[in-house]
Amino acid sequence: MIENENYSHTSLKEIASRVRVLREIEDISCESLAKELGFDPAEYRAWEKAEKDFPVGALVEIASRYRVDLSELISGAASKLKTFCVTRSGEAPEVTRRPMYGYWNLAYNFHRKKAEPFLVEASAETENKPVSLNTHPGQEFNYVLEGRLLISISGHEIELESGDCVYYDSGEPHGMKALGGKAARFLAFVF
C-alpha cells in the first residue's frame, strides 16, 4: 500500500494536540471526557500528552464525539466527499498506529462516516508475541481476507481463516495476532 503523505508524517504529538484542542474548546476536563467515552482517565491523559499511542478505536470514538472525521483528526486535513468515495487499490492512506500492524483507511475522504472501514495487516511477527488487548466503545466487525488470525475477545480465543468473520462489542478487551508464520490481512469495520 502507498502511504499518504498526510498520514505517514503525522506525529503522535500532532494528533494529541488536535484532540486536546477539541476538548479545550468545549471546556471539558480530561477526566470528564474519559468517563463519557468509557476510557480509563489515566490512559486518556497519557494519550493526550503523547506519552502513549491512541488505539484506532479510541480515535474513532473521539472523532465521533466531536463530530469530526477520523482522517481530519489524524491528518489535520478535512474530508470532502459526501455522495461516495472510491479508494483505488494501493491508494488507501496508511494510518500508522501500532508496530507490527498496518492499518489502511478505506474511506478516508468521505465526510461524516457512520463507520470506519480499514484494511488491517497483522505481521507474521505478531504470532510470537502476546495478544495486545485494547477496548473502545462501540462495535467492530472483522472479515479475514488472507492468512490465519487469532482473535481474543473478553478472554475467548477464536481462530479465524480466510472467509471467516466475527462481530463483537469492542468495549470488551480484544486483540489479534497472525498465525501460521504468515501475515494475516482482514477488513475491520469500527462502528
Short mmCIF file of N, CA and C in Angstrom, two decimals:
data_model
loop_
_atom_site.label_atom_id
_atom_site.label_comp_id
_atom_site.label_asym_id
_atom_site.label_seq_id
_atom_site.Cartn_x
_atom_site.Cartn_y
_atom_site.Cartn_z
N MET A 1 0.83 -1.18 0.00
CA MET A 1 0.00 0.00 0.00
C MET A 1 0.88 1.25 0.00
N ILE A 2 0.39 2.26 -0.64
CA ILE A 2 1.10 3.54 -0.69
C ILE A 2 0.73 4.34 0.54
N GLU A 3 1.69 4.92 1.17
CA GLU A 3 1.40 5.76 2.33
C GLU A 3 1.03 7.15 1.86
N ASN A 4 -0.06 7.68 2.34
CA ASN A 4 -0.48 9.04 2.05
C ASN A 4 0.39 9.96 2.90
N GLU A 5 0.95 10.97 2.28
CA GLU A 5 1.86 11.86 2.99
C GLU A 5 1.24 12.47 4.24
N ASN A 6 -0.04 12.81 4.20
CA ASN A 6 -0.69 13.41 5.38
C ASN A 6 -0.71 12.46 6.56
N TYR A 7 -0.81 11.16 6.30
CA TYR A 7 -0.89 10.19 7.39
C TYR A 7 0.49 9.76 7.86
N SER A 8 1.38 9.45 6.94
CA SER A 8 2.65 8.86 7.32
C SER A 8 3.55 9.82 8.08
N HIS A 9 3.39 11.13 7.87
CA HIS A 9 4.25 12.09 8.53
C HIS A 9 3.57 12.76 9.73
N THR A 10 2.38 12.30 10.05
CA THR A 10 1.66 12.87 11.18
C THR A 10 2.22 12.24 12.45
N SER A 11 2.65 13.07 13.35
CA SER A 11 3.22 12.55 14.58
C SER A 11 2.14 12.38 15.64
N LEU A 12 2.44 11.55 16.58
CA LEU A 12 1.55 11.34 17.72
C LEU A 12 1.30 12.67 18.43
N LYS A 13 2.32 13.50 18.54
CA LYS A 13 2.17 14.80 19.21
C LYS A 13 1.15 15.69 18.50
N GLU A 14 1.14 15.65 17.16
CA GLU A 14 0.18 16.46 16.41
C GLU A 14 -1.25 15.96 16.64
N ILE A 15 -1.44 14.65 16.63
CA ILE A 15 -2.77 14.07 16.87
C ILE A 15 -3.21 14.42 18.28
N ALA A 16 -2.33 14.23 19.25
CA ALA A 16 -2.66 14.52 20.65
C ALA A 16 -3.02 16.00 20.81
N SER A 17 -2.32 16.86 20.11
CA SER A 17 -2.60 18.29 20.19
C SER A 17 -3.99 18.61 19.64
N ARG A 18 -4.36 18.00 18.50
CA ARG A 18 -5.69 18.23 17.94
C ARG A 18 -6.78 17.74 18.89
N VAL A 19 -6.56 16.58 19.50
CA VAL A 19 -7.53 16.02 20.45
C VAL A 19 -7.66 16.95 21.66
N ARG A 20 -6.54 17.40 22.18
CA ARG A 20 -6.56 18.30 23.34
C ARG A 20 -7.29 19.61 23.03
N VAL A 21 -7.02 20.19 21.85
CA VAL A 21 -7.66 21.44 21.47
C VAL A 21 -9.17 21.26 21.36
N LEU A 22 -9.62 20.16 20.77
CA LEU A 22 -11.07 19.91 20.69
C LEU A 22 -11.69 19.84 22.08
N ARG A 23 -11.00 19.17 22.99
CA ARG A 23 -11.52 19.06 24.37
C ARG A 23 -11.54 20.43 25.03
N GLU A 24 -10.48 21.20 24.86
CA GLU A 24 -10.39 22.52 25.50
C GLU A 24 -11.42 23.50 24.94
N ILE A 25 -11.72 23.39 23.64
CA ILE A 25 -12.73 24.26 23.03
C ILE A 25 -14.07 24.07 23.73
N GLU A 26 -14.38 22.83 24.08
CA GLU A 26 -15.64 22.55 24.76
C GLU A 26 -15.53 22.68 26.27
N ASP A 27 -14.36 23.06 26.76
CA ASP A 27 -14.13 23.26 28.18
C ASP A 27 -14.53 22.04 29.01
N ILE A 28 -14.01 20.88 28.60
CA ILE A 28 -14.26 19.61 29.28
C ILE A 28 -12.95 19.13 29.89
N SER A 29 -12.98 18.61 31.09
CA SER A 29 -11.76 18.07 31.70
C SER A 29 -11.42 16.72 31.09
N CYS A 30 -10.16 16.34 31.20
CA CYS A 30 -9.72 15.01 30.73
C CYS A 30 -10.56 13.92 31.39
N GLU A 31 -10.75 14.05 32.69
CA GLU A 31 -11.47 13.03 33.45
C GLU A 31 -12.92 12.91 32.99
N SER A 32 -13.58 14.04 32.77
CA SER A 32 -14.97 14.03 32.33
C SER A 32 -15.10 13.39 30.95
N LEU A 33 -14.20 13.76 30.05
CA LEU A 33 -14.26 13.20 28.70
C LEU A 33 -13.98 11.69 28.73
N ALA A 34 -12.95 11.29 29.48
CA ALA A 34 -12.63 9.87 29.58
C ALA A 34 -13.82 9.08 30.12
N LYS A 35 -14.46 9.60 31.15
CA LYS A 35 -15.62 8.93 31.73
C LYS A 35 -16.75 8.85 30.70
N GLU A 36 -17.02 9.95 30.00
CA GLU A 36 -18.08 9.98 29.00
C GLU A 36 -17.86 8.93 27.91
N LEU A 37 -16.61 8.77 27.47
CA LEU A 37 -16.30 7.85 26.38
C LEU A 37 -15.95 6.44 26.85
N GLY A 38 -15.89 6.24 28.17
CA GLY A 38 -15.60 4.90 28.69
C GLY A 38 -14.13 4.53 28.69
N PHE A 39 -13.25 5.54 28.70
CA PHE A 39 -11.81 5.29 28.74
C PHE A 39 -11.31 5.41 30.17
N ASP A 40 -10.22 4.74 30.46
CA ASP A 40 -9.55 4.91 31.73
C ASP A 40 -8.94 6.32 31.74
N PRO A 41 -9.24 7.15 32.75
CA PRO A 41 -8.74 8.53 32.76
C PRO A 41 -7.22 8.65 32.68
N ALA A 42 -6.50 7.80 33.38
CA ALA A 42 -5.03 7.87 33.34
C ALA A 42 -4.52 7.54 31.93
N GLU A 43 -5.13 6.54 31.30
CA GLU A 43 -4.72 6.18 29.95
C GLU A 43 -5.05 7.31 28.97
N TYR A 44 -6.23 7.90 29.13
CA TYR A 44 -6.61 9.03 28.26
C TYR A 44 -5.61 10.19 28.41
N ARG A 45 -5.24 10.52 29.63
CA ARG A 45 -4.27 11.61 29.85
C ARG A 45 -2.95 11.29 29.15
N ALA A 46 -2.52 10.02 29.21
CA ALA A 46 -1.27 9.61 28.55
C ALA A 46 -1.39 9.77 27.04
N TRP A 47 -2.56 9.47 26.47
CA TRP A 47 -2.76 9.66 25.03
C TRP A 47 -2.65 11.15 24.69
N GLU A 48 -3.35 11.97 25.45
CA GLU A 48 -3.42 13.39 25.14
C GLU A 48 -2.06 14.08 25.34
N LYS A 49 -1.22 13.54 26.21
CA LYS A 49 0.13 14.09 26.42
C LYS A 49 1.14 13.48 25.45
N ALA A 50 0.67 12.59 24.55
CA ALA A 50 1.52 11.90 23.57
C ALA A 50 2.55 11.01 24.25
N GLU A 51 2.22 10.53 25.45
CA GLU A 51 3.09 9.58 26.16
C GLU A 51 2.79 8.15 25.74
N LYS A 52 1.60 7.94 25.19
CA LYS A 52 1.15 6.62 24.77
C LYS A 52 0.31 6.80 23.51
N ASP A 53 0.44 5.85 22.56
CA ASP A 53 -0.28 5.96 21.30
C ASP A 53 -1.76 5.65 21.47
N PHE A 54 -2.60 6.36 20.75
CA PHE A 54 -4.05 6.14 20.75
C PHE A 54 -4.36 4.84 20.00
N PRO A 55 -5.21 3.97 20.55
CA PRO A 55 -5.73 2.87 19.73
C PRO A 55 -6.64 3.46 18.65
N VAL A 56 -6.70 2.82 17.49
CA VAL A 56 -7.54 3.32 16.40
C VAL A 56 -8.99 3.46 16.86
N GLY A 57 -9.49 2.48 17.62
CA GLY A 57 -10.87 2.55 18.09
C GLY A 57 -11.14 3.76 18.96
N ALA A 58 -10.15 4.13 19.78
CA ALA A 58 -10.31 5.31 20.62
C ALA A 58 -10.37 6.57 19.77
N LEU A 59 -9.54 6.63 18.72
CA LEU A 59 -9.59 7.79 17.82
C LEU A 59 -10.94 7.87 17.11
N VAL A 60 -11.49 6.72 16.74
CA VAL A 60 -12.82 6.70 16.11
C VAL A 60 -13.85 7.29 17.06
N GLU A 61 -13.81 6.89 18.32
CA GLU A 61 -14.76 7.40 19.32
C GLU A 61 -14.58 8.90 19.56
N ILE A 62 -13.34 9.34 19.66
CA ILE A 62 -13.06 10.75 19.89
C ILE A 62 -13.55 11.58 18.71
N ALA A 63 -13.26 11.12 17.49
CA ALA A 63 -13.72 11.83 16.30
C ALA A 63 -15.25 11.90 16.26
N SER A 64 -15.90 10.81 16.60
CA SER A 64 -17.36 10.78 16.63
C SER A 64 -17.90 11.75 17.68
N ARG A 65 -17.29 11.78 18.85
CA ARG A 65 -17.71 12.64 19.95
C ARG A 65 -17.71 14.12 19.54
N TYR A 66 -16.67 14.50 18.79
CA TYR A 66 -16.53 15.90 18.39
C TYR A 66 -17.11 16.18 17.00
N ARG A 67 -17.68 15.15 16.40
CA ARG A 67 -18.29 15.27 15.07
C ARG A 67 -17.28 15.78 14.03
N VAL A 68 -16.08 15.19 14.08
CA VAL A 68 -15.08 15.43 13.05
C VAL A 68 -14.73 14.08 12.44
N ASP A 69 -14.25 14.09 11.23
CA ASP A 69 -13.88 12.84 10.60
C ASP A 69 -12.55 12.35 11.15
N LEU A 70 -12.42 11.03 11.21
CA LEU A 70 -11.18 10.43 11.70
C LEU A 70 -9.99 10.93 10.89
N SER A 71 -10.12 11.00 9.58
CA SER A 71 -9.00 11.45 8.76
C SER A 71 -8.59 12.88 9.11
N GLU A 72 -9.55 13.72 9.46
CA GLU A 72 -9.24 15.09 9.86
C GLU A 72 -8.51 15.11 11.21
N LEU A 73 -8.95 14.27 12.12
CA LEU A 73 -8.31 14.19 13.43
C LEU A 73 -6.86 13.73 13.29
N ILE A 74 -6.62 12.78 12.41
CA ILE A 74 -5.28 12.22 12.25
C ILE A 74 -4.38 13.12 11.41
N SER A 75 -4.91 13.58 10.28
CA SER A 75 -4.05 14.32 9.34
C SER A 75 -4.13 15.83 9.45
N GLY A 76 -5.22 16.34 10.02
CA GLY A 76 -5.42 17.78 10.07
C GLY A 76 -6.08 18.32 8.82
N ALA A 77 -6.32 17.46 7.81
CA ALA A 77 -6.97 17.86 6.56
C ALA A 77 -8.42 17.38 6.56
N ALA A 78 -9.32 18.25 6.14
CA ALA A 78 -10.75 17.92 6.15
C ALA A 78 -11.11 16.99 4.99
N SER A 79 -12.01 16.03 5.26
CA SER A 79 -12.55 15.19 4.21
C SER A 79 -13.60 16.00 3.47
N LYS A 80 -13.86 15.62 2.21
CA LYS A 80 -14.72 16.47 1.40
C LYS A 80 -15.88 15.74 0.74
N LEU A 81 -15.76 14.45 0.49
CA LEU A 81 -16.74 13.73 -0.31
C LEU A 81 -17.97 13.37 0.50
N LYS A 82 -19.16 13.64 -0.07
CA LYS A 82 -20.40 13.41 0.66
C LYS A 82 -21.33 12.41 -0.02
N THR A 83 -21.18 12.17 -1.30
CA THR A 83 -22.06 11.24 -2.00
C THR A 83 -21.44 9.86 -2.06
N PHE A 84 -20.18 9.77 -2.46
CA PHE A 84 -19.46 8.50 -2.46
C PHE A 84 -17.97 8.78 -2.47
N CYS A 85 -17.22 7.76 -2.15
CA CYS A 85 -15.76 7.86 -2.09
C CYS A 85 -15.19 6.57 -2.66
N VAL A 86 -14.35 6.65 -3.65
CA VAL A 86 -13.69 5.48 -4.23
C VAL A 86 -12.23 5.50 -3.78
N THR A 87 -11.79 4.39 -3.26
CA THR A 87 -10.37 4.26 -2.90
C THR A 87 -9.79 3.16 -3.78
N ARG A 88 -8.92 3.52 -4.68
CA ARG A 88 -8.33 2.59 -5.64
C ARG A 88 -7.31 1.69 -4.94
N SER A 89 -7.12 0.52 -5.51
CA SER A 89 -6.15 -0.44 -4.99
C SER A 89 -4.79 0.21 -4.84
N GLY A 90 -4.22 0.07 -3.67
CA GLY A 90 -2.90 0.62 -3.39
C GLY A 90 -2.87 2.09 -3.03
N GLU A 91 -4.04 2.74 -2.96
CA GLU A 91 -4.07 4.17 -2.68
C GLU A 91 -4.67 4.54 -1.34
N ALA A 92 -5.05 3.57 -0.54
CA ALA A 92 -5.58 3.88 0.79
C ALA A 92 -4.44 4.39 1.67
N PRO A 93 -4.64 5.50 2.36
CA PRO A 93 -3.57 6.02 3.22
C PRO A 93 -3.36 5.12 4.43
N GLU A 94 -2.10 4.90 4.75
CA GLU A 94 -1.77 4.10 5.93
C GLU A 94 -1.89 4.96 7.17
N VAL A 95 -2.55 4.40 8.16
CA VAL A 95 -2.68 5.04 9.47
C VAL A 95 -1.72 4.30 10.38
N THR A 96 -0.57 4.87 10.64
CA THR A 96 0.44 4.21 11.46
C THR A 96 0.06 4.34 12.92
N ARG A 97 -0.28 3.22 13.56
CA ARG A 97 -0.72 3.26 14.93
C ARG A 97 0.10 2.33 15.83
N ARG A 98 0.27 1.08 15.44
CA ARG A 98 0.96 0.15 16.33
C ARG A 98 2.00 -0.63 15.55
N PRO A 99 3.16 -0.90 16.16
CA PRO A 99 4.17 -1.69 15.47
C PRO A 99 3.61 -3.08 15.16
N MET A 100 4.03 -3.64 14.08
CA MET A 100 3.66 -4.98 13.61
C MET A 100 2.23 -5.07 13.09
N TYR A 101 1.52 -3.93 13.00
CA TYR A 101 0.19 -3.89 12.41
C TYR A 101 0.14 -2.74 11.42
N GLY A 102 -0.41 -3.00 10.25
CA GLY A 102 -0.65 -1.95 9.28
C GLY A 102 -2.14 -1.68 9.21
N TYR A 103 -2.54 -0.43 9.18
CA TYR A 103 -3.94 -0.03 9.04
C TYR A 103 -4.04 0.90 7.84
N TRP A 104 -4.96 0.60 6.93
CA TRP A 104 -5.21 1.47 5.79
C TRP A 104 -6.66 1.91 5.82
N ASN A 105 -6.88 3.21 5.82
CA ASN A 105 -8.23 3.77 5.91
C ASN A 105 -8.87 3.71 4.52
N LEU A 106 -9.92 2.91 4.38
CA LEU A 106 -10.53 2.65 3.08
C LEU A 106 -11.56 3.69 2.66
N ALA A 107 -11.96 4.57 3.54
CA ALA A 107 -12.92 5.62 3.18
C ALA A 107 -12.46 6.95 3.78
N TYR A 108 -11.18 7.22 3.66
CA TYR A 108 -10.56 8.36 4.33
C TYR A 108 -11.11 9.71 3.91
N ASN A 109 -11.67 9.81 2.73
CA ASN A 109 -12.08 11.12 2.25
C ASN A 109 -13.60 11.30 2.24
N PHE A 110 -14.33 10.40 2.88
CA PHE A 110 -15.79 10.54 2.94
C PHE A 110 -16.17 11.29 4.20
N HIS A 111 -17.00 12.29 4.04
CA HIS A 111 -17.38 13.19 5.13
C HIS A 111 -18.50 12.58 5.96
N ARG A 112 -18.35 12.57 7.28
CA ARG A 112 -19.36 12.13 8.25
C ARG A 112 -19.73 10.65 8.10
N LYS A 113 -18.73 9.80 8.10
CA LYS A 113 -18.96 8.36 8.03
C LYS A 113 -19.67 7.85 9.28
N LYS A 114 -20.48 6.81 9.13
CA LYS A 114 -21.14 6.17 10.27
C LYS A 114 -20.33 4.98 10.76
N ALA A 115 -19.31 4.60 10.00
CA ALA A 115 -18.39 3.52 10.39
C ALA A 115 -17.04 3.83 9.77
N GLU A 116 -16.00 3.27 10.34
CA GLU A 116 -14.65 3.44 9.81
C GLU A 116 -14.17 2.09 9.26
N PRO A 117 -14.03 1.98 7.93
CA PRO A 117 -13.53 0.72 7.36
C PRO A 117 -12.01 0.77 7.17
N PHE A 118 -11.34 -0.29 7.61
CA PHE A 118 -9.89 -0.39 7.48
C PHE A 118 -9.50 -1.72 6.86
N LEU A 119 -8.42 -1.71 6.11
CA LEU A 119 -7.72 -2.94 5.76
C LEU A 119 -6.62 -3.03 6.80
N VAL A 120 -6.53 -4.17 7.48
CA VAL A 120 -5.54 -4.33 8.55
C VAL A 120 -4.65 -5.51 8.22
N GLU A 121 -3.37 -5.37 8.50
CA GLU A 121 -2.44 -6.48 8.35
C GLU A 121 -1.70 -6.70 9.66
N ALA A 122 -1.85 -7.91 10.20
CA ALA A 122 -1.07 -8.32 11.38
C ALA A 122 0.14 -9.06 10.83
N SER A 123 1.33 -8.57 11.11
CA SER A 123 2.54 -9.18 10.56
C SER A 123 2.77 -10.57 11.16
N ALA A 124 3.55 -11.37 10.47
CA ALA A 124 3.87 -12.72 10.95
C ALA A 124 4.53 -12.68 12.32
N GLU A 125 5.25 -11.60 12.63
CA GLU A 125 5.95 -11.49 13.92
C GLU A 125 5.00 -11.42 15.10
N THR A 126 3.73 -11.06 14.87
CA THR A 126 2.79 -10.98 15.99
C THR A 126 2.52 -12.34 16.60
N GLU A 127 2.74 -13.42 15.83
CA GLU A 127 2.45 -14.77 16.33
C GLU A 127 3.25 -15.10 17.58
N ASN A 128 4.46 -14.60 17.67
CA ASN A 128 5.34 -14.91 18.81
C ASN A 128 5.20 -13.93 19.96
N LYS A 129 4.24 -13.03 19.88
CA LYS A 129 4.02 -12.04 20.92
C LYS A 129 2.68 -12.30 21.61
N PRO A 130 2.54 -11.87 22.86
CA PRO A 130 1.22 -11.99 23.49
C PRO A 130 0.23 -11.06 22.78
N VAL A 131 -1.03 -11.43 22.79
CA VAL A 131 -2.05 -10.59 22.18
C VAL A 131 -2.14 -9.29 22.98
N SER A 132 -2.02 -8.17 22.27
CA SER A 132 -2.13 -6.85 22.90
C SER A 132 -3.60 -6.45 22.90
N LEU A 133 -4.19 -6.37 24.09
CA LEU A 133 -5.62 -6.09 24.22
C LEU A 133 -5.89 -4.59 24.30
N ASN A 134 -7.03 -4.19 23.74
CA ASN A 134 -7.49 -2.82 23.88
C ASN A 134 -9.00 -2.82 23.93
N THR A 135 -9.58 -1.72 24.32
CA THR A 135 -11.03 -1.56 24.35
C THR A 135 -11.37 -0.18 23.80
N HIS A 136 -12.55 -0.06 23.27
CA HIS A 136 -13.09 1.23 22.86
C HIS A 136 -14.59 1.06 22.73
N PRO A 137 -15.34 2.10 22.99
CA PRO A 137 -16.79 2.00 22.88
C PRO A 137 -17.20 1.63 21.45
N GLY A 138 -18.34 1.01 21.32
CA GLY A 138 -18.88 0.69 20.01
C GLY A 138 -18.82 -0.78 19.70
N GLN A 139 -18.84 -1.07 18.42
CA GLN A 139 -18.82 -2.44 17.93
C GLN A 139 -17.81 -2.54 16.80
N GLU A 140 -17.41 -3.77 16.50
CA GLU A 140 -16.42 -3.98 15.45
C GLU A 140 -16.76 -5.26 14.68
N PHE A 141 -16.45 -5.25 13.40
CA PHE A 141 -16.64 -6.40 12.52
C PHE A 141 -15.32 -6.66 11.82
N ASN A 142 -14.83 -7.89 11.87
CA ASN A 142 -13.58 -8.26 11.20
C ASN A 142 -13.87 -9.40 10.23
N TYR A 143 -13.37 -9.29 9.00
CA TYR A 143 -13.51 -10.32 7.96
C TYR A 143 -12.12 -10.66 7.45
N VAL A 144 -11.71 -11.92 7.60
CA VAL A 144 -10.36 -12.34 7.22
C VAL A 144 -10.28 -12.55 5.71
N LEU A 145 -9.33 -11.86 5.09
CA LEU A 145 -9.10 -11.97 3.65
C LEU A 145 -8.02 -12.99 3.32
N GLU A 146 -6.93 -12.96 4.09
CA GLU A 146 -5.78 -13.84 3.84
C GLU A 146 -5.17 -14.26 5.16
N GLY A 147 -4.65 -15.48 5.19
CA GLY A 147 -3.93 -15.96 6.36
C GLY A 147 -4.86 -16.46 7.45
N ARG A 148 -4.26 -16.68 8.60
CA ARG A 148 -4.99 -17.14 9.78
C ARG A 148 -4.80 -16.12 10.89
N LEU A 149 -5.85 -15.92 11.68
CA LEU A 149 -5.85 -14.88 12.69
C LEU A 149 -6.38 -15.45 13.99
N LEU A 150 -5.69 -15.18 15.08
CA LEU A 150 -6.20 -15.49 16.41
C LEU A 150 -6.75 -14.19 16.97
N ILE A 151 -8.01 -14.21 17.36
CA ILE A 151 -8.61 -13.02 17.96
C ILE A 151 -9.05 -13.39 19.37
N SER A 152 -8.70 -12.54 20.30
CA SER A 152 -9.10 -12.71 21.70
C SER A 152 -10.14 -11.65 22.00
N ILE A 153 -11.32 -12.11 22.47
CA ILE A 153 -12.40 -11.19 22.84
C ILE A 153 -12.87 -11.57 24.23
N SER A 154 -12.63 -10.71 25.19
CA SER A 154 -13.08 -10.92 26.56
C SER A 154 -12.68 -12.30 27.10
N GLY A 155 -11.44 -12.69 26.82
CA GLY A 155 -10.92 -13.96 27.32
C GLY A 155 -11.20 -15.17 26.44
N HIS A 156 -11.99 -15.00 25.39
CA HIS A 156 -12.27 -16.10 24.45
C HIS A 156 -11.31 -15.99 23.28
N GLU A 157 -10.59 -17.07 22.98
CA GLU A 157 -9.68 -17.06 21.84
C GLU A 157 -10.32 -17.84 20.69
N ILE A 158 -10.37 -17.19 19.53
CA ILE A 158 -11.02 -17.75 18.36
C ILE A 158 -10.04 -17.71 17.20
N GLU A 159 -9.88 -18.84 16.50
CA GLU A 159 -9.04 -18.87 15.31
C GLU A 159 -9.92 -18.67 14.09
N LEU A 160 -9.51 -17.73 13.24
CA LEU A 160 -10.24 -17.42 12.02
C LEU A 160 -9.35 -17.65 10.81
N GLU A 161 -9.96 -18.12 9.72
CA GLU A 161 -9.24 -18.32 8.46
C GLU A 161 -9.89 -17.47 7.38
N SER A 162 -9.29 -17.44 6.22
CA SER A 162 -9.81 -16.68 5.09
C SER A 162 -11.29 -17.00 4.88
N GLY A 163 -12.11 -15.95 4.83
CA GLY A 163 -13.55 -16.11 4.65
C GLY A 163 -14.33 -16.10 5.95
N ASP A 164 -13.66 -16.27 7.09
CA ASP A 164 -14.33 -16.22 8.39
C ASP A 164 -14.48 -14.77 8.84
N CYS A 165 -15.49 -14.54 9.69
CA CYS A 165 -15.68 -13.19 10.21
C CYS A 165 -16.19 -13.25 11.64
N VAL A 166 -16.09 -12.12 12.33
CA VAL A 166 -16.56 -12.01 13.71
C VAL A 166 -17.06 -10.59 13.93
N TYR A 167 -18.16 -10.47 14.67
CA TYR A 167 -18.75 -9.18 15.03
C TYR A 167 -18.79 -9.16 16.54
N TYR A 168 -18.36 -8.07 17.18
CA TYR A 168 -18.27 -8.07 18.64
C TYR A 168 -18.40 -6.68 19.24
N ASP A 169 -18.64 -6.68 20.53
CA ASP A 169 -18.69 -5.46 21.34
C ASP A 169 -17.25 -5.05 21.60
N SER A 170 -16.82 -3.93 21.01
CA SER A 170 -15.43 -3.53 21.15
C SER A 170 -15.13 -2.87 22.50
N GLY A 171 -16.14 -2.77 23.36
CA GLY A 171 -15.91 -2.34 24.73
C GLY A 171 -15.31 -3.46 25.57
N GLU A 172 -15.36 -4.69 25.03
CA GLU A 172 -14.73 -5.84 25.69
C GLU A 172 -13.25 -5.87 25.29
N PRO A 173 -12.36 -6.30 26.18
CA PRO A 173 -10.94 -6.38 25.82
C PRO A 173 -10.76 -7.30 24.61
N HIS A 174 -10.09 -6.80 23.58
CA HIS A 174 -9.90 -7.58 22.37
C HIS A 174 -8.55 -7.26 21.73
N GLY A 175 -8.07 -8.21 20.97
CA GLY A 175 -6.82 -8.05 20.24
C GLY A 175 -6.63 -9.24 19.33
N MET A 176 -5.67 -9.17 18.44
CA MET A 176 -5.46 -10.25 17.50
C MET A 176 -4.00 -10.39 17.12
N LYS A 177 -3.69 -11.56 16.55
CA LYS A 177 -2.35 -11.79 16.03
C LYS A 177 -2.43 -12.82 14.91
N ALA A 178 -1.44 -12.78 14.03
CA ALA A 178 -1.36 -13.71 12.91
C ALA A 178 -0.95 -15.09 13.42
N LEU A 179 -1.33 -16.11 12.68
CA LEU A 179 -0.96 -17.49 12.98
C LEU A 179 -0.32 -18.13 11.75
N GLY A 180 0.42 -19.21 11.95
CA GLY A 180 0.96 -19.98 10.84
C GLY A 180 2.20 -19.40 10.19
N GLY A 181 2.87 -18.45 10.85
CA GLY A 181 4.11 -17.91 10.31
C GLY A 181 3.93 -16.96 9.14
N LYS A 182 2.70 -16.56 8.85
CA LYS A 182 2.43 -15.63 7.74
C LYS A 182 1.58 -14.48 8.23
N ALA A 183 1.68 -13.36 7.56
CA ALA A 183 0.84 -12.21 7.88
C ALA A 183 -0.63 -12.56 7.64
N ALA A 184 -1.50 -11.93 8.38
CA ALA A 184 -2.96 -12.08 8.18
C ALA A 184 -3.50 -10.71 7.80
N ARG A 185 -4.33 -10.69 6.75
CA ARG A 185 -4.97 -9.45 6.30
C ARG A 185 -6.47 -9.59 6.51
N PHE A 186 -7.07 -8.54 7.04
CA PHE A 186 -8.50 -8.59 7.26
C PHE A 186 -9.12 -7.20 7.15
N LEU A 187 -10.42 -7.19 6.88
CA LEU A 187 -11.18 -5.95 6.87
C LEU A 187 -11.70 -5.74 8.28
N ALA A 188 -11.60 -4.53 8.77
CA ALA A 188 -12.12 -4.18 10.10
C ALA A 188 -13.04 -2.98 9.93
N PHE A 189 -14.26 -3.12 10.40
CA PHE A 189 -15.22 -2.02 10.40
C PHE A 189 -15.48 -1.65 11.85
N VAL A 190 -15.22 -0.40 12.21
CA VAL A 190 -15.41 0.07 13.56
C VAL A 190 -16.65 0.98 13.54
N PHE A 191 -17.66 0.61 14.36
CA PHE A 191 -18.93 1.36 14.42
C PHE A 191 -19.02 2.09 15.74
#
